Short mmCIF file of C-alpha atoms and ligand atoms in Angstrom, two decimals:
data_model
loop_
_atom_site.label_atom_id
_atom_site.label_comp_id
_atom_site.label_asym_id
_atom_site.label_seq_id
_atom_site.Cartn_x
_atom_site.Cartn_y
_atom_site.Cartn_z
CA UNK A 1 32.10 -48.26 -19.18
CA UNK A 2 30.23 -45.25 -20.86
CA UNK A 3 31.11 -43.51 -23.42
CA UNK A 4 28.42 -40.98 -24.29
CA UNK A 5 26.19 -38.52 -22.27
CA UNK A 6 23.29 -36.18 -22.84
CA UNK A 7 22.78 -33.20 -21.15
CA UNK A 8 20.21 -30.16 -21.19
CA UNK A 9 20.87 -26.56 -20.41
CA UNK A 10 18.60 -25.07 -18.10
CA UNK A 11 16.25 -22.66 -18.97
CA UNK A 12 15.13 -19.49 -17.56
CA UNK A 13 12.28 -21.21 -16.33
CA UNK A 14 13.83 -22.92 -14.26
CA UNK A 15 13.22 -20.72 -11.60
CA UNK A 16 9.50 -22.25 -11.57
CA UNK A 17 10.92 -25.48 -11.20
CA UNK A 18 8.76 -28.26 -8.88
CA UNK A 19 10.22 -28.37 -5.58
CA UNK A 20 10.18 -29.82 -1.98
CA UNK A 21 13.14 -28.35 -0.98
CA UNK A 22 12.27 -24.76 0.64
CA UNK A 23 15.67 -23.30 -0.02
CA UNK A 24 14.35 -20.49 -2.03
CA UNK A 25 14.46 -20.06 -6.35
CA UNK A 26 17.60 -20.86 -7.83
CA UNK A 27 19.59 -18.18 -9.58
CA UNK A 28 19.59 -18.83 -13.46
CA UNK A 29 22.91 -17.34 -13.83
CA UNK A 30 24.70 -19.39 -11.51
CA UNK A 31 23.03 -22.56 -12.36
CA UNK A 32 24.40 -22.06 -15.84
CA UNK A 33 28.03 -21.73 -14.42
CA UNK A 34 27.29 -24.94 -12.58
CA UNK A 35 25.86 -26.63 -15.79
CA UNK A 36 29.53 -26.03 -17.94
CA UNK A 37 31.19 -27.22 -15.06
CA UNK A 38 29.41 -30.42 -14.59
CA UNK A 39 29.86 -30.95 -18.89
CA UNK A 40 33.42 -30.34 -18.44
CA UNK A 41 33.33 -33.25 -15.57
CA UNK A 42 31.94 -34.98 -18.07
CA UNK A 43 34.44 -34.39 -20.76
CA UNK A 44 37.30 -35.30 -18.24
CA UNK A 45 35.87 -38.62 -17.43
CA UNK A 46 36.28 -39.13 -21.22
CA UNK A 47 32.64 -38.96 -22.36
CA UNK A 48 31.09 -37.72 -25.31
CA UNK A 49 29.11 -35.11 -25.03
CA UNK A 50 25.88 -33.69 -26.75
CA UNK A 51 24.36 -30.31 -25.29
CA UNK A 52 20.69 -30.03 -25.87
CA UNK A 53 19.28 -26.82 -25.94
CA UNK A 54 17.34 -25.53 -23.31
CA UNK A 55 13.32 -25.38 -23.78
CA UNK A 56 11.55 -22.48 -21.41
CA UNK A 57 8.34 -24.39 -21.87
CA UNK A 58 9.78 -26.71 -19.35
CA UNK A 59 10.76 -25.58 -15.99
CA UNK A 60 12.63 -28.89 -15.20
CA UNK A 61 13.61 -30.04 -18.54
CA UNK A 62 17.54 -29.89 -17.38
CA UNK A 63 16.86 -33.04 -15.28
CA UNK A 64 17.44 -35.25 -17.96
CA UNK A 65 17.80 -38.11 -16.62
CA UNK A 66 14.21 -38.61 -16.04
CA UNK A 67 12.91 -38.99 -19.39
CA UNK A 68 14.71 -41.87 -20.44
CA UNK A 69 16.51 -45.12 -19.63
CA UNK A 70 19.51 -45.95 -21.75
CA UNK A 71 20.26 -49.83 -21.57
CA UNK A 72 23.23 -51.15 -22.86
CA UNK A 73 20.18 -53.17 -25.49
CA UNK A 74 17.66 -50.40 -25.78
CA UNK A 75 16.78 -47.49 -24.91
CA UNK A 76 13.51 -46.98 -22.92
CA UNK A 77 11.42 -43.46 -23.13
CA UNK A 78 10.12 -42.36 -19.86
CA UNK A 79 6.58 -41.13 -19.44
CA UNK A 80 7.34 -38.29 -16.58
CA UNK A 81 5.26 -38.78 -13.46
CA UNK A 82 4.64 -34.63 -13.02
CA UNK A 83 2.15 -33.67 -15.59
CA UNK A 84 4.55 -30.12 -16.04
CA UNK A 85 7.18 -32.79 -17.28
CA UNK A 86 5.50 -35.10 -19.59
CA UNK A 87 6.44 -32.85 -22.53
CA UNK A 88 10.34 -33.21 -21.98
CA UNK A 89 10.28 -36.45 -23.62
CA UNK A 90 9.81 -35.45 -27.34
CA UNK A 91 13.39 -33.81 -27.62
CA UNK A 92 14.81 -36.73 -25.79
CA UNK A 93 13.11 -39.19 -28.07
CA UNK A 94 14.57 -37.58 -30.79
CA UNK A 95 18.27 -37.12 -29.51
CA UNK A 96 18.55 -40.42 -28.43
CA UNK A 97 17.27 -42.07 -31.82
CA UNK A 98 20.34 -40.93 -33.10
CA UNK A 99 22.02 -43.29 -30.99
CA UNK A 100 19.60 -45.81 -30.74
CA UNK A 101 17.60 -48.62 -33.03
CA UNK A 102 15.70 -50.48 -30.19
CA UNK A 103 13.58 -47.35 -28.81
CA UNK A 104 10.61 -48.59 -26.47
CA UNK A 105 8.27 -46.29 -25.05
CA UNK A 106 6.49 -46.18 -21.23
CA UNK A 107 2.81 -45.25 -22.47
CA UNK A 108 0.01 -44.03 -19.88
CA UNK A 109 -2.06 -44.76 -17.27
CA UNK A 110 1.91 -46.05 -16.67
CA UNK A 111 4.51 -43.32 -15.43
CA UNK A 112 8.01 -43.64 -14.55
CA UNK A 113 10.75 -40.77 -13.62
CA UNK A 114 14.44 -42.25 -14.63
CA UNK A 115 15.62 -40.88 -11.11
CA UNK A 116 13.86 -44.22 -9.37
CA UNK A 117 16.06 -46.29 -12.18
CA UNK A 118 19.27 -47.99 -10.93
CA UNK A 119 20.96 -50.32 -13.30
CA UNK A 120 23.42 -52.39 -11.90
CA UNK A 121 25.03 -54.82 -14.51
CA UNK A 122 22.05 -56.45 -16.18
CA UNK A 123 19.56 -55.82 -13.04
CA UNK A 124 17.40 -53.12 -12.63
CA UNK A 125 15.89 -51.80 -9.59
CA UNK A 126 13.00 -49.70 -9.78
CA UNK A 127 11.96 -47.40 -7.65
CA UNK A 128 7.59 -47.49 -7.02
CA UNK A 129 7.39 -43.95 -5.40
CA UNK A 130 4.91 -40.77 -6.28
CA UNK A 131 6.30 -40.44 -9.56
CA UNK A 132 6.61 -44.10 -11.07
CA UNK A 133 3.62 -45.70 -10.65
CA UNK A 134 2.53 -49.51 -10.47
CA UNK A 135 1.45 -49.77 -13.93
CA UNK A 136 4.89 -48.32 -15.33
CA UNK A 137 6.87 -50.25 -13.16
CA UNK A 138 4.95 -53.43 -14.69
CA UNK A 139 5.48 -51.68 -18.48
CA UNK A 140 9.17 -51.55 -17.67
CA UNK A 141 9.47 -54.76 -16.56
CA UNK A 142 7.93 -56.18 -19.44
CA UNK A 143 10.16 -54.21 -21.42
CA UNK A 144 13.52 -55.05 -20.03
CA UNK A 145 12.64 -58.93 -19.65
CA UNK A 146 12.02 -58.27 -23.78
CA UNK A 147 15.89 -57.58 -24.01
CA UNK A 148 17.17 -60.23 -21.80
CA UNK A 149 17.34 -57.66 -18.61
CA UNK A 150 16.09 -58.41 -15.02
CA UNK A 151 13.86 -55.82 -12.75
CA UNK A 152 12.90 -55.46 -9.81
CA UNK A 153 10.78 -53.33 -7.41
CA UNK A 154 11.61 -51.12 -4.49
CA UNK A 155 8.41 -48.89 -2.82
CA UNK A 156 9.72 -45.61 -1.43
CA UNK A 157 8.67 -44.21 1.78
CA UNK A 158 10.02 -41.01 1.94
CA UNK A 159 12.69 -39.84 -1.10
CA UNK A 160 11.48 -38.30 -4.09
CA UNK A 161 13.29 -40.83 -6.03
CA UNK A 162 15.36 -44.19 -5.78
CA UNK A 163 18.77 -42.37 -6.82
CA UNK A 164 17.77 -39.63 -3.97
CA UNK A 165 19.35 -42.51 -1.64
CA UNK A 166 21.51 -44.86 -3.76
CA UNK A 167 24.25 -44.99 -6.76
CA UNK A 168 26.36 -47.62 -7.40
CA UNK A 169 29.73 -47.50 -8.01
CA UNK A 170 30.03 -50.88 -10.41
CA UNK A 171 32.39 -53.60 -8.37
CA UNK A 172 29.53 -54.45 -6.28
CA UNK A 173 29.82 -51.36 -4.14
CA UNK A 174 26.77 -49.15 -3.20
CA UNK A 175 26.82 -45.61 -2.15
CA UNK A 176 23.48 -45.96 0.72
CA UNK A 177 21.28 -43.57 2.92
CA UNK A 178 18.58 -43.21 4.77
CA UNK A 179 15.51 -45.40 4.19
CA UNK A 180 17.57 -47.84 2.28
CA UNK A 181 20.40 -48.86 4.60
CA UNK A 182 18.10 -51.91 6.10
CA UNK A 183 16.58 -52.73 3.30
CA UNK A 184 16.73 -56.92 2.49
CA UNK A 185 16.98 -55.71 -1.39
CA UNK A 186 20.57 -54.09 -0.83
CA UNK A 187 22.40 -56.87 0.93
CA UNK A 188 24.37 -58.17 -0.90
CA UNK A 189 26.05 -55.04 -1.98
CA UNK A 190 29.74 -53.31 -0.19
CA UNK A 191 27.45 -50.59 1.88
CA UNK A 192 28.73 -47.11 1.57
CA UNK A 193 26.94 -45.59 4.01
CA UNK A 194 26.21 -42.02 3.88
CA UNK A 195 25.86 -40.20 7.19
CA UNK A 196 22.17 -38.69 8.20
CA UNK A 197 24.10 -35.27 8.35
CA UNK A 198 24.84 -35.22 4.36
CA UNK A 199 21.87 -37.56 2.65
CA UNK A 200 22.11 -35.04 -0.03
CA UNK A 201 25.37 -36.42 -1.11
CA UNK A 202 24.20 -39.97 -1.42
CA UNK A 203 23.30 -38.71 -4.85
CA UNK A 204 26.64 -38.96 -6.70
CA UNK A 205 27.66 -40.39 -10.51
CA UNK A 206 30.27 -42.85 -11.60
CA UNK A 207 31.85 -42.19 -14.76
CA UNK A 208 34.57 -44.84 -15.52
CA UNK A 209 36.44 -45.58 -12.13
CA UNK A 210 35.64 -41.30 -11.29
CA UNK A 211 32.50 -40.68 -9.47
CA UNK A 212 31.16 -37.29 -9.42
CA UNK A 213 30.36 -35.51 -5.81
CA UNK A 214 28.39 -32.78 -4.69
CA UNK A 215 30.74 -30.12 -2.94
CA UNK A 216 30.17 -29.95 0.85
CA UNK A 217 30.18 -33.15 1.67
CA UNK A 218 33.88 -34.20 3.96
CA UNK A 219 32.29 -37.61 4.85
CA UNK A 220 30.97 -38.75 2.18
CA UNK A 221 33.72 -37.79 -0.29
CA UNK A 222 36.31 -39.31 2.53
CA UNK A 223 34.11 -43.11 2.42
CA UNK A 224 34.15 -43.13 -1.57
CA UNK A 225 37.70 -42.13 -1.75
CA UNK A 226 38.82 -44.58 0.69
CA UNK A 227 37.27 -47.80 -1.69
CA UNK A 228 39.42 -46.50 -3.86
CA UNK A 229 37.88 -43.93 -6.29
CA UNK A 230 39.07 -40.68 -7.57
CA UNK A 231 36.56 -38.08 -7.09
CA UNK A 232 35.72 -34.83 -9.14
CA UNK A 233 33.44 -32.56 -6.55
CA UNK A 234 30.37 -30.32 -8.26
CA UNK A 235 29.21 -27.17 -6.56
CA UNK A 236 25.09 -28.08 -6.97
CA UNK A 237 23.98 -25.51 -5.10
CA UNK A 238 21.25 -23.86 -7.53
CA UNK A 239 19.49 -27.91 -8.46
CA UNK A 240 19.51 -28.61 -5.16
CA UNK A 241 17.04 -25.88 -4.65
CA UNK A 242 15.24 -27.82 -7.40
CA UNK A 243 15.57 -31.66 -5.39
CA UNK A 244 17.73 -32.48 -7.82
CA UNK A 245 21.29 -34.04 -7.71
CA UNK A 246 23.81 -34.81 -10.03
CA UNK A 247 22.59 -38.04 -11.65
CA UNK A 248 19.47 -35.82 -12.93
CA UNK A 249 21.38 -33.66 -14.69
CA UNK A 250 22.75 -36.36 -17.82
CA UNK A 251 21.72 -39.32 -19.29
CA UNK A 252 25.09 -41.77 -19.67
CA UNK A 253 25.60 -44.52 -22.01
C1 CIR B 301 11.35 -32.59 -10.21
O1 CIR B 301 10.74 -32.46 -9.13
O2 CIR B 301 10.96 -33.35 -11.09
C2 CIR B 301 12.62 -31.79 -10.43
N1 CIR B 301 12.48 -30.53 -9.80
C3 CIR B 301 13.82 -32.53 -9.90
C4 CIR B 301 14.09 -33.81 -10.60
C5 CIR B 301 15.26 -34.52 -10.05
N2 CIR B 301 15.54 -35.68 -10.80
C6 CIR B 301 16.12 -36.78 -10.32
O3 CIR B 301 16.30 -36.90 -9.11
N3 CIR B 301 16.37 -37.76 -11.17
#
């Protein structure tokens, strides 16, 4: 159950954002409309909100959910694998302290993005692609085992990050794509399998028995509907130009 969630308005900057994605710069404006209407999911699904401010001295600073882990015993800083991003953390740091006593802290030659962190009761799996890096992968382990928590590692061939390809939906059920569908580390989990034709959507957010969806997406919305959840759909349009999904956008605790 969460109860709390931080989120970042973009900034105008974001237009400069780091990308893969080649479907052209996103348009501030829009991505702003997109931004209150992803807090108001938020609201809906009965969470807390705080709205940071946005900082144009960091393109991608919207992506929250990259800077930090939030554990149910600690909370966990990131130390951004992009070297544009490594900034972000400060204001994180010091929103989350307000929430937090146990604050740990990923410290270099380790990095680690929050995207290639999925928590799944007391487990953690973590991502090893070209933002999280051996050595933060160890620090995190290290960390979590401190607080009674369980890791372990994934390596990523292709996706950006773990959450590119996975979320799960508590109740043992695991919304799946691409890369990940064979992989020995995921079977034990209810396979929702999203089609080749919308990997995009594979990205999506539970919130208390609601899980957020990207608009544009028939088959995936149809699979998580049918094992039984309601779903709230997000146009995403303008962070998708960005490779970034909904989980990016908040940090939930
Ligand atoms: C980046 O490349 O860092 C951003 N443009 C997108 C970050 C997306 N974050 C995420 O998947 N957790």
């Amino acid at each position: 159950m969460f109860k709390k969630a931080i989120v970042r308005k973009p900034s105008k900057s974001m237009v400069k954002g780091l990308t893969t994605a080649k479907l052209g710069s996103p348009d501030f404006n829009l991505a702003l409309i997109q931004h209150q209407k992803y807090i108001e999911a938020l609201i809906e699904c009965g969470l807390d909100v705080t709205i940071l401010d946005a900082d144009e001295h960091f393109p991608d600073s919207t992506f929250v959910e990259d800077t930090a882990i939030l554990t149910p015993n600690c909370a966990i800083i990131t130390n951004p694998g992009a070297l544009s991003r490594k900034g972000e953390v400060l204001a994180i740091e010091k929103a989350v302290s307000g929430f937090y006593q146990n604050i740990e802290k990923i410290v270099d030659k380790g990095t680690v993005d929050g995207g290639d962190i999925m928590m799944v009761d007391k487990h953690f799996y973590i991502g090893r692609s070209e933002r999280t890096n051996r050595e933060g992968a160890k620090q995190l382990t290290e960390i979590l085992e401190k607080y009674e928590l369980t890791a372990s590692t994934v390596t990523l061939e292709k996706m950006l990050h773990l959450k590119s390809g996975l979320s799960y939906l508590e109740n043992n059920n695991l919304v799946i794509t691409d890369e990940f569908v064979e992989r020995s580390d995921f079977k034990k989990f209810n396979k929702l399998i999203v089609n080749e034709s919308e990997v995009y959507a594979a990205n999506c957010v539970w919130i208390n028995d609601q899980v957020l969806i990207a608009t544009g997406y028939p088959k995936t919305k149809q699979i998580i509907e049918k094992a039984g959840y309601k779903t709230i759909e997000l146009d995403m349009s303008e962070y998708r130009k960005l490779d970034g999904g909904l989980s990016c956008l908040s940090l939930r605790f």
